[in-house]
PDB file of C-alpha atoms in Angstrom:
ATOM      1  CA  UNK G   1     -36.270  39.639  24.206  1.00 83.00           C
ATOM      2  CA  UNK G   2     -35.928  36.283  26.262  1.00 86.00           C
ATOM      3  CA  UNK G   3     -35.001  34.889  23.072  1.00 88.00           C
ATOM      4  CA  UNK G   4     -32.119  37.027  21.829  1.00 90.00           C
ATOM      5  CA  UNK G   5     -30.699  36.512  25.330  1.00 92.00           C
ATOM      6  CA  UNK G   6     -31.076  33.038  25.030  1.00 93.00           C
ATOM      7  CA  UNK G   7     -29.016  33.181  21.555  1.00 89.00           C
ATOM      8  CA  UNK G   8     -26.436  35.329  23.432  1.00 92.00           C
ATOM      9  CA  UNK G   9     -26.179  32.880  26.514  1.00 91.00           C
ATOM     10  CA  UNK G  10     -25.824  29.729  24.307  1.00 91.00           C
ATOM     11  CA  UNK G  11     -22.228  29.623  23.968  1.00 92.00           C
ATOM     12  CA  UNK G  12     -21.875  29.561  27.993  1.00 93.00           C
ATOM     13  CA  UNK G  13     -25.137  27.109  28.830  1.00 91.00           C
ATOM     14  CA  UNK G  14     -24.163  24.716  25.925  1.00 93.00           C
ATOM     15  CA  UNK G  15     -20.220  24.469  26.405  1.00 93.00           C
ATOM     16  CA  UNK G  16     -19.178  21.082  25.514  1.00 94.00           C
ATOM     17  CA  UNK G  17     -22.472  19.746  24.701  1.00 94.00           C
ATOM     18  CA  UNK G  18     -22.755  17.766  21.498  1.00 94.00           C
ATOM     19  CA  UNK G  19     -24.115  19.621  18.344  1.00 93.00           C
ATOM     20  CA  UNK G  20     -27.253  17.945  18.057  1.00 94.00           C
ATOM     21  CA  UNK G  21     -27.858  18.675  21.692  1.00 95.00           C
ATOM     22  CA  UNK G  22     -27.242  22.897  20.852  1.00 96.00           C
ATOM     23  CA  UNK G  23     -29.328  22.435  17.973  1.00 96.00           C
ATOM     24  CA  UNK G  24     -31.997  21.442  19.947  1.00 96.00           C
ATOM     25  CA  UNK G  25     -31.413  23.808  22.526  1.00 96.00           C
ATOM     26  CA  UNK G  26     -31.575  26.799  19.539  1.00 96.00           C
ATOM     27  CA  UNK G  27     -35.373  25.531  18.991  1.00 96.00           C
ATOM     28  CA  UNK G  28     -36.782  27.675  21.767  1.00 96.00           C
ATOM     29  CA  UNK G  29     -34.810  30.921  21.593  1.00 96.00           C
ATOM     30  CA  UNK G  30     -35.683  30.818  17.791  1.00 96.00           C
ATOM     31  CA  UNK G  31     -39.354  29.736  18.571  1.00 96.00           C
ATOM     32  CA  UNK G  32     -39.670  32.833  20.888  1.00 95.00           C
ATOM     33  CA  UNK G  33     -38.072  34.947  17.811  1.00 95.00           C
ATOM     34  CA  UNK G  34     -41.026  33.607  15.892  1.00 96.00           C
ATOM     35  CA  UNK G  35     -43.438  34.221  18.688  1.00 95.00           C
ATOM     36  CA  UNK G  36     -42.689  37.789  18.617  1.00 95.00           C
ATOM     37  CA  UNK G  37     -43.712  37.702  14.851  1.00 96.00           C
ATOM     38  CA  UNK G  38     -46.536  36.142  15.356  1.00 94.00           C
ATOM     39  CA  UNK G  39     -47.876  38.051  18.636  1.00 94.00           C
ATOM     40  CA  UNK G  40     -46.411  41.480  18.784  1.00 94.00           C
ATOM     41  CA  UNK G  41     -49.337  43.679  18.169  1.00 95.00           C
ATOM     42  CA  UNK G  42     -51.552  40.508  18.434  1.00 95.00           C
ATOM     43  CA  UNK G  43     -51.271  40.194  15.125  1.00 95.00           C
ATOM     44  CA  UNK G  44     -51.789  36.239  14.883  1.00 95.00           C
ATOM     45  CA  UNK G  45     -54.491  36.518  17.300  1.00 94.00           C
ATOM     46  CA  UNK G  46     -56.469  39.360  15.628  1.00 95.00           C
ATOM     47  CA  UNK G  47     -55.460  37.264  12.445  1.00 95.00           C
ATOM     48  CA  UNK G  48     -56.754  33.893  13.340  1.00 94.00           C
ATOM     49  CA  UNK G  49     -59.930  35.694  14.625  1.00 94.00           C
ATOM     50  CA  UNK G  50     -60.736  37.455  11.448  1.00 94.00           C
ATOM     51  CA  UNK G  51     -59.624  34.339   9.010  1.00 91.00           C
ATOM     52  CA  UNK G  52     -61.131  31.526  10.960  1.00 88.00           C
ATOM     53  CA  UNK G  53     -63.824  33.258  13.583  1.00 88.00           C
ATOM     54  CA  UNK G  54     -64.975  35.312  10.856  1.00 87.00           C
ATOM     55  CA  UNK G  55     -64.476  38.346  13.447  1.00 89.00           C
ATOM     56  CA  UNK G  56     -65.486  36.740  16.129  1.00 89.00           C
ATOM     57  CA  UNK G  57     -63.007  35.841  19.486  1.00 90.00           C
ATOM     58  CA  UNK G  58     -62.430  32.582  18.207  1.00 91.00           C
ATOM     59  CA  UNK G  59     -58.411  32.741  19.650  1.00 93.00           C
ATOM     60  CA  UNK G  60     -58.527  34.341  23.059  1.00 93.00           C
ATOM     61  CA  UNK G  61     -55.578  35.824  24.896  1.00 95.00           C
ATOM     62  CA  UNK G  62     -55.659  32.934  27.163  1.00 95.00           C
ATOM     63  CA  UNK G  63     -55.881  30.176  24.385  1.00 94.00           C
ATOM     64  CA  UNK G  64     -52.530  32.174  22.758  1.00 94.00           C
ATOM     65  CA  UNK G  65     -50.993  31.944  26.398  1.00 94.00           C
ATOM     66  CA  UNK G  66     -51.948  28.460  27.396  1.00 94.00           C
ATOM     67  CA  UNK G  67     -50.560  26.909  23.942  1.00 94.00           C
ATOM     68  CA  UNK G  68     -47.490  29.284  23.613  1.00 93.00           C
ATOM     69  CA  UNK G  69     -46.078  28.011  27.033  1.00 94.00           C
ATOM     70  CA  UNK G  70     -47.393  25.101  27.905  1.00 95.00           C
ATOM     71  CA  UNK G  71     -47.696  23.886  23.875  1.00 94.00           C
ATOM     72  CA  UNK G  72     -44.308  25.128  22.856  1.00 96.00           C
ATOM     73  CA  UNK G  73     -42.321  26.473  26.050  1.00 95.00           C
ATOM     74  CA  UNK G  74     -42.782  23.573  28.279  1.00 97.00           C
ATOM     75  CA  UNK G  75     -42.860  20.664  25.191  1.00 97.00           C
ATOM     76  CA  UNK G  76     -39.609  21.743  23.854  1.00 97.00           C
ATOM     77  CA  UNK G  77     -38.119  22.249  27.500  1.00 97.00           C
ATOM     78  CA  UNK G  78     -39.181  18.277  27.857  1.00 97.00           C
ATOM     79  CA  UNK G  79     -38.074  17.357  24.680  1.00 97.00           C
ATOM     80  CA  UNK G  80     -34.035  19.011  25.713  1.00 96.00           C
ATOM     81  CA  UNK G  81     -34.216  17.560  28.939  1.00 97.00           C
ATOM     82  CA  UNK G  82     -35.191  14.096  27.573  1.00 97.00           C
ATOM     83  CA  UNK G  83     -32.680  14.462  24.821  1.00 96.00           C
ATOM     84  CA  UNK G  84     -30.077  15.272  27.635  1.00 95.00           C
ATOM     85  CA  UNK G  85     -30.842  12.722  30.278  1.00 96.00           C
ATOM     86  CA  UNK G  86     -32.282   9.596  28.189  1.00 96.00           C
ATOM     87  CA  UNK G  87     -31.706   9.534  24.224  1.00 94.00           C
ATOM     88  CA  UNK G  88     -30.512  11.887  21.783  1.00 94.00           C
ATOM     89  CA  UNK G  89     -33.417  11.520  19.934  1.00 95.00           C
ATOM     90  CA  UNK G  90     -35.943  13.052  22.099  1.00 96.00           C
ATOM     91  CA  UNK G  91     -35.193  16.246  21.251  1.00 96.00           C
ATOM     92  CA  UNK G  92     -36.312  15.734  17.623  1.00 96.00           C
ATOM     93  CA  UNK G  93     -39.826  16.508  19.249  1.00 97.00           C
ATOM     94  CA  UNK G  94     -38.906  20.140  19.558  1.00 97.00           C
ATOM     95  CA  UNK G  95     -37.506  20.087  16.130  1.00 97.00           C
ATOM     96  CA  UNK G  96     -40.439  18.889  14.482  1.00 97.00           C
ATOM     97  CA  UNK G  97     -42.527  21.220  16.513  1.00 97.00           C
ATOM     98  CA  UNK G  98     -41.253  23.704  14.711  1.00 97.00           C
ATOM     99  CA  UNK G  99     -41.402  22.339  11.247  1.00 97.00           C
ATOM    100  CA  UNK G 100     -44.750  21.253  11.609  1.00 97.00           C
ATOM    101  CA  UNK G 101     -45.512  25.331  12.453  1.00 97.00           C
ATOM    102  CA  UNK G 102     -43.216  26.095   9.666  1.00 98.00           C
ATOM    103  CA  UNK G 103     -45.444  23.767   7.175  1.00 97.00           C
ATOM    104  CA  UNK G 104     -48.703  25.162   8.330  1.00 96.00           C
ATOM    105  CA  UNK G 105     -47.658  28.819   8.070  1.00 97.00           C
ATOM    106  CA  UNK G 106     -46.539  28.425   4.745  1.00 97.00           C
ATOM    107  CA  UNK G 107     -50.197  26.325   3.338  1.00 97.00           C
ATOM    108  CA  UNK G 108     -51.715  28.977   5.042  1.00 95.00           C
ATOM    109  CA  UNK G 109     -49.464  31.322   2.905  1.00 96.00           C
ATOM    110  CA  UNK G 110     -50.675  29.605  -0.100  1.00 96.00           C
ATOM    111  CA  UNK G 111     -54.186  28.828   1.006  1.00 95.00           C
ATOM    112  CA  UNK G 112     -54.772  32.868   1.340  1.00 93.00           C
ATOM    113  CA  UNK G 113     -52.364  33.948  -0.893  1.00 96.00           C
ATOM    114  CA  UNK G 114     -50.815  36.120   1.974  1.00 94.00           C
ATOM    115  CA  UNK G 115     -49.012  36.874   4.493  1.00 96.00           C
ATOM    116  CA  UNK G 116     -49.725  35.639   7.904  1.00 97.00           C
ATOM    117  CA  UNK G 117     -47.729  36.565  11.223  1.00 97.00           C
ATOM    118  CA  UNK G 118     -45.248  34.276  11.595  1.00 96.00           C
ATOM    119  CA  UNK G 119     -44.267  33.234   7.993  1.00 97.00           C
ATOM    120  CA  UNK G 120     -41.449  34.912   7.796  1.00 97.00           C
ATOM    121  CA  UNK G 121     -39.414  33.551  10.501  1.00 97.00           C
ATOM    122  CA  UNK G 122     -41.138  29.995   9.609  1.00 97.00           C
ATOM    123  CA  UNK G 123     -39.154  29.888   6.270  1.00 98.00           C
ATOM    124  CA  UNK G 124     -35.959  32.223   7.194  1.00 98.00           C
ATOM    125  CA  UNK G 125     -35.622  30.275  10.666  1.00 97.00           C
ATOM    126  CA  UNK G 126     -37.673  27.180  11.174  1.00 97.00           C
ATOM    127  CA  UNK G 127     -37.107  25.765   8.034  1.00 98.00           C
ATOM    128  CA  UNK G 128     -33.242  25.511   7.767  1.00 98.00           C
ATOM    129  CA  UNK G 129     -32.652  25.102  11.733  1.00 97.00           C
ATOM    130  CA  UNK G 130     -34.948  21.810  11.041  1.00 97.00           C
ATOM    131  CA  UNK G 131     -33.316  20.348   8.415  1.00 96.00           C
ATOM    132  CA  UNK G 132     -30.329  20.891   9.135  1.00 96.00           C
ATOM    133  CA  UNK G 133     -30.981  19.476  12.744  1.00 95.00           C
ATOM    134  CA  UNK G 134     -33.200  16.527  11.754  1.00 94.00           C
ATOM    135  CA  UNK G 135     -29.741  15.498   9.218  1.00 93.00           C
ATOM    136  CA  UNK G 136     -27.354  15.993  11.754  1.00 92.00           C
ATOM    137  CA  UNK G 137     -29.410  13.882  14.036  1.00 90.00           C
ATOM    138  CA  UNK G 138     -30.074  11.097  11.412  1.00 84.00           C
ATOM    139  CA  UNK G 139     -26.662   9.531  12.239  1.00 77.00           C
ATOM    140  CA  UNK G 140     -27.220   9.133  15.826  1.00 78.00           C
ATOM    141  CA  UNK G 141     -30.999   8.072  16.475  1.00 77.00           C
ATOM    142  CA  UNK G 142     -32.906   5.955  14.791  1.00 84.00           C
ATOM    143  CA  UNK G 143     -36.854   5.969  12.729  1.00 88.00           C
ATOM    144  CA  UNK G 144     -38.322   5.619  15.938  1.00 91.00           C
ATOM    145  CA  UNK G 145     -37.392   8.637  17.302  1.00 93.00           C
ATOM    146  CA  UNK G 146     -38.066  10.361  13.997  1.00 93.00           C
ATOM    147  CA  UNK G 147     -41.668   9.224  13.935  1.00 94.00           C
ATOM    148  CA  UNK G 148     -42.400   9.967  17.757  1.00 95.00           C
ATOM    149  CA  UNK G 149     -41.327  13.737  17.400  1.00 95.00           C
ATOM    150  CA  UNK G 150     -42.828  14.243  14.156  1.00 95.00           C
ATOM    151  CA  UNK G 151     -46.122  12.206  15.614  1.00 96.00           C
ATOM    152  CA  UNK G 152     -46.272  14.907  19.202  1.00 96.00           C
ATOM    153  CA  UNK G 153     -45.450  17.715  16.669  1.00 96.00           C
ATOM    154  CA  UNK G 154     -48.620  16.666  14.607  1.00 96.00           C
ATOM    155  CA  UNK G 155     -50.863  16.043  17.585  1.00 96.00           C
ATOM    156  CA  UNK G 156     -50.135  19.537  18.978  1.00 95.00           C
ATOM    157  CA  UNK G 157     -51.086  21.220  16.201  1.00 95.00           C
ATOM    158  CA  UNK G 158     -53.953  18.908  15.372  1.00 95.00           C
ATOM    159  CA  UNK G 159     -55.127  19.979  19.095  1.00 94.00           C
ATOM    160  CA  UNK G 160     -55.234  23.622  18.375  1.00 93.00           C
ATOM    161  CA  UNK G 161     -56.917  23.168  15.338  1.00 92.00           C
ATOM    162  CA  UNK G 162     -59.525  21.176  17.292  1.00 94.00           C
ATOM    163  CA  UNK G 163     -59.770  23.564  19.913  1.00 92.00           C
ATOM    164  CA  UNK G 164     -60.206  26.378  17.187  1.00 92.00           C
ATOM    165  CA  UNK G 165     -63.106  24.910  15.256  1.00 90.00           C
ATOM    166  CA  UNK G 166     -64.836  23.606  18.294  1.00 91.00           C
ATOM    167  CA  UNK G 167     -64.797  27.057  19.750  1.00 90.00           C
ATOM    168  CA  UNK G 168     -65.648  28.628  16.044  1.00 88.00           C
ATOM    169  CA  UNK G 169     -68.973  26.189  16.504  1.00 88.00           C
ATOM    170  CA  UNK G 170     -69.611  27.834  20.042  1.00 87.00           C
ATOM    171  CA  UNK G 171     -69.795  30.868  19.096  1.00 84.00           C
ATOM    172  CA  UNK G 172     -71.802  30.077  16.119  1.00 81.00           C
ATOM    173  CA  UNK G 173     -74.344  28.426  17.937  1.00 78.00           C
ATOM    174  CA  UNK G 174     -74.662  31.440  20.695  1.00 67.00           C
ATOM    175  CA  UNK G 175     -75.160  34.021  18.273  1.00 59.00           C
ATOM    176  CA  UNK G 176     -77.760  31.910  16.345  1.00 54.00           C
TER     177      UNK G 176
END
């Protein structure tokens, strides 16, 4: 619900801001749109547990929380405030942040031939807010900014990944 309310606030918190700048801003109320897909229910934990864990609590409530806010919440809330207060560009983290989850729900789409929780709003949402946003921001910053937010976007989810398989090992090894 934060989310809609962020959508509904926009207009007065982003008056006179530049487009790119509201663009970025839209990353997080749409990100918490696409949270809700992915974690009402705890559907994309109970998911990611029975794909990758094999059943087992691979993803734990506090792995979902941790990432969530401090992985998404907080990066993109760095990545506007960086935009705002140093270059333009920064906030091109929090737009590939969301393409990067965008890319990965649809392979896994393909890789399973199914649906997964989250896919939905990762083509309706994150794909045309990030393109659109990453060529409206192509006239004003330049490669390097491109690479660095693509680069933190990669590394995140490269992290959870990690942090997934390592933990998949754990658990392996303590029920061997």
């Amino acid at each position: 619900m934060a989310g809609l309310l962020m959508l509904l606030l926009m207009p007065l918190l982003t008056l006179g801001w530049p487009t790119e700048l509201k663009l970025f801003y839209l990353t997080l109320p749409v990100y918490m749109l696409h949270q809700y897909e992915e974690w009402d229910d705890d559907r994309f934990r109970i998911f990611i547990n029975n794909h990758l864990g094999h059943g087992k609590n691979l993803l734990t409530h506090k792995a979902g929380f941790v990432i969530n806010i401090f992985g998404v919440w907080g990066v993109i809330a760095i990545s506007l405030y960086l935009a705002f207060y140093v270059n333009q560009g920064y906030g091109l983290i929090a737009t590939y942040l969301v393409l990067v989850n965008a890319l990965v729900h649809i392979l896994a789409g393909f890789v399973l031939r199914s649906y997964n929780p989250g896919l939905i709003t990762a083509i309706v949402l994150f794909m045309p807010l990030g393109f659109y946003t990453i060529y409206r921001e192509n006239a004003h910053s330049d490669d390097a900014f491109q690479y660095f937010g693509i680069t933190i976007a990669i590394l995140i989810h490269v992290s959870i990944i990690w942090h997934l398989l390592r933990r998949r090992k754990q658990l392996t090894k303590n029920f061997k």
